[in-house]
Tab-separated table of C-alpha atoms and ligand atoms in Angstrom:
chain	number	residue	atom	x	y	z
E	1	MET	CA	-0.126	0.323	0.049
E	2	ALA	CA	1.594	3.021	-0.843
E	3	PHE	CA	0.738	6.515	0.773
E	4	LYS	CA	1.067	10.237	0.064
E	5	LYS	CA	2.341	12.154	2.740
E	6	LEU	CA	1.173	16.085	2.676
E	7	LEU	CA	2.260	18.743	5.201
E	8	THR	CA	0.858	22.454	5.220
E	9	LYS	CA	2.201	25.585	6.801
E	10	ARG	CA	0.062	28.633	6.794
E	11	MET	CA	0.703	32.236	6.818
E	12	GLU	CA	-0.921	35.394	6.559
E	13	PHE	CA	-0.168	38.934	4.782
E	14	SER	CA	-1.803	41.802	3.886
E	15	ALA	CA	-1.280	43.438	0.302
E	16	SER	CA	-3.537	45.949	-1.913
E	17	HIS	CA	-4.149	45.575	-5.664
E	18	ARG	CA	-5.870	46.812	-8.654
E	19	TYR	CA	-7.199	44.738	-10.964
E	20	TRP	CA	-6.861	46.828	-14.570
E	21	ASN	CA	-5.715	45.738	-17.805
E	22	PRO	CA	-3.545	48.484	-19.575
E	23	GLY	CA	-4.907	47.324	-22.850
E	24	TRP	CA	-8.398	47.944	-22.125
E	25	SER	CA	-10.257	51.504	-22.398
E	26	GLU	CA	-11.231	52.567	-18.567
E	27	GLU	CA	-14.868	51.966	-19.655
E	28	ARG	CA	-13.935	48.451	-20.606
E	29	ASN	CA	-11.928	47.565	-17.126
E	30	LYS	CA	-15.119	49.202	-15.085
E	31	GLU	CA	-17.385	47.173	-16.544
E	32	VAL	CA	-15.233	43.976	-16.315
E	33	PHE	CA	-13.452	44.465	-12.804
E	34	GLY	CA	-16.024	47.104	-11.369
E	35	LYS	CA	-15.117	48.583	-8.082
E	36	ALA	CA	-11.529	46.334	-8.219
E	37	SER	CA	-10.630	48.697	-10.958
E	38	GLY	CA	-10.582	51.599	-8.636
E	39	PRO	CA	-7.554	54.110	-9.156
E	40	HIS	CA	-6.796	54.029	-5.479
E	41	GLY	CA	-6.136	49.894	-5.635
E	42	HIS	CA	-7.786	47.837	-2.078
E	43	GLY	CA	-6.428	45.974	0.529
E	44	HIS	CA	-7.058	42.155	1.383
E	45	ASN	CA	-5.760	40.080	4.521
E	46	TYR	CA	-4.569	36.799	2.262
E	47	THR	CA	-3.772	33.429	3.906
E	48	LEU	CA	-1.467	31.634	2.090
E	49	GLU	CA	-0.752	27.995	2.554
E	50	ILE	CA	2.024	25.724	0.957
E	51	THR	CA	2.077	21.871	0.966
E	52	VAL	CA	4.957	20.115	0.347
E	53	GLU	CA	4.911	16.651	-0.495
E	54	GLY	CA	7.658	13.978	0.726
E	55	GLU	CA	8.856	10.969	2.508
E	56	VAL	CA	8.779	11.151	6.443
E	57	ASP	CA	12.714	11.192	7.328
E	58	LYS	CA	13.470	8.221	9.529
E	59	GLU	CA	16.037	10.157	11.739
E	60	THR	CA	13.645	13.705	12.126
E	61	GLY	CA	10.013	12.096	11.467
E	62	MET	CA	9.472	15.017	9.039
E	63	ILE	CA	8.916	15.591	5.508
E	64	ILE	CA	10.486	18.885	5.485
E	65	ASN	CA	12.410	20.693	8.437
E	66	LEU	CA	9.361	23.121	9.764
E	67	TYR	CA	12.187	26.293	11.227
E	68	GLN	CA	13.423	26.137	7.465
E	69	LEU	CA	10.247	26.413	5.808
E	70	LYS	CA	9.032	28.862	8.213
E	71	VAL	CA	12.295	31.075	7.322
E	72	ILE	CA	11.343	30.381	3.249
E	73	MET	CA	7.937	31.669	3.561
E	74	LYS	CA	8.737	34.574	5.441
E	75	GLU	CA	11.342	35.642	3.111
E	76	VAL	CA	8.886	35.316	0.269
E	77	LEU	CA	6.294	37.454	2.047
E	78	ASN	CA	8.458	40.196	2.422
E	79	ASP	CA	8.178	40.896	-1.054
E	80	PHE	CA	4.029	40.819	-0.787
E	81	ASP	CA	3.328	41.985	2.706
E	82	HIS	CA	2.204	45.601	2.819
E	83	LYS	CA	2.691	45.917	-0.617
E	84	TYR	CA	0.772	47.448	-3.439
E	85	LEU	CA	1.282	44.501	-5.282
E	86	ASN	CA	0.755	46.050	-8.691
E	87	GLU	CA	3.567	48.533	-8.217
E	88	ASP	CA	5.708	47.456	-5.319
E	89	ASN	CA	6.130	43.539	-6.599
E	90	PRO	CA	7.802	43.387	-9.877
E	91	HIS	CA	6.257	40.076	-10.828
E	92	PHE	CA	3.151	42.290	-11.409
E	93	LYS	CA	4.401	45.044	-13.390
E	94	GLU	CA	2.801	43.091	-16.840
E	95	LEU	CA	0.413	40.651	-14.667
E	96	ILE	CA	-2.732	41.650	-12.961
E	97	PRO	CA	-2.439	40.600	-9.274
E	98	THR	CA	-5.640	38.451	-9.033
E	99	THR	CA	-5.688	35.970	-6.821
E	100	GLU	CA	-5.141	33.144	-9.664
E	101	ASN	CA	-1.824	35.076	-10.575
E	102	ILE	CA	-0.442	35.650	-7.359
E	103	ALA	CA	-0.905	31.902	-6.643
E	104	ALA	CA	1.113	31.487	-9.726
E	105	VAL	CA	3.771	33.549	-8.992
E	106	MET	CA	4.052	32.191	-5.401
E	107	TRP	CA	3.995	28.416	-6.976
E	108	ASP	CA	7.264	29.711	-9.242
E	109	ILE	CA	9.187	31.141	-6.137
E	110	PHE	CA	8.232	28.393	-3.608
E	111	TYR	CA	9.235	25.693	-6.671
E	112	GLU	CA	12.753	26.982	-6.900
E	113	LYS	CA	12.886	27.239	-3.280
E	114	LEU	CA	12.055	23.916	-2.146
E	115	GLY	CA	13.146	22.392	-5.636
E	116	SER	CA	17.052	21.580	-4.063
E	117	ASN	CA	15.312	18.556	-2.008
E	118	PRO	CA	14.072	15.783	-4.115
E	119	SER	CA	12.395	13.647	-1.017
E	120	CYS	CA	10.464	17.168	-0.670
E	121	LYS	CA	8.737	18.801	-3.591
E	122	LEU	CA	6.032	21.447	-3.590
E	123	TYR	CA	2.935	19.760	-3.781
E	124	ARG	CA	0.283	22.785	-3.723
E	125	VAL	CA	-0.105	26.250	-3.239
E	126	ARG	CA	-3.782	27.732	-1.916
E	127	LEU	CA	-4.297	31.199	-1.229
E	128	TYR	CA	-7.301	32.595	0.259
E	129	GLU	CA	-7.922	36.037	-0.662
E	130	THR	CA	-10.801	35.944	2.015
E	131	ASP	CA	-12.684	33.382	3.694
E	132	GLU	CA	-14.888	32.442	0.800
E	133	LEU	CA	-12.577	33.007	-1.848
E	134	TYR	CA	-9.205	31.217	-2.450
E	135	VAL	CA	-7.367	29.089	-5.517
E	136	ASP	CA	-5.386	25.821	-5.188
E	137	TYR	CA	-2.658	25.984	-7.998
E	138	ARG	CA	-0.932	22.314	-7.612
E	139	ARG	CA	0.875	19.847	-9.705
E	140	VAL	CA	-0.977	16.861	-11.371
E	141	GLU	CA	0.100	13.933	-11.811
E	142	GLN	CA	0.966	13.146	-15.549
L	1	NI	NI1	-9.447	42.363	-4.575
């Protein structure tokens, strides 16, 4: 019998954003994005969940060193927490910082940061924009 072992760590951050497609007219932006297109942006308290998949190390009993994971997450969130994502985070210079796109950017960053350990890989990024809305970005088995 085979078991999939997943570990999830959750962390919160606050950021603001604006939904705006520069290739569209103001009217079209307002029509599609509504209030979220407002010129001054608006904020959310996001919750990020990073899930890793791996083997439980026989010596530590862990999939990943929790202290290291915490340090990595804090380091990554420095570029997101209390930022106006559209202007302060270079990933969103040409990418609308929707929950979907933020999750995708997070995936790339964490995949690279965790990638050096073959026995523990990034499995899923889950990003809550509110209690009622979240996005899952995850690897699928080929
Ligand atoms: Ni929003």
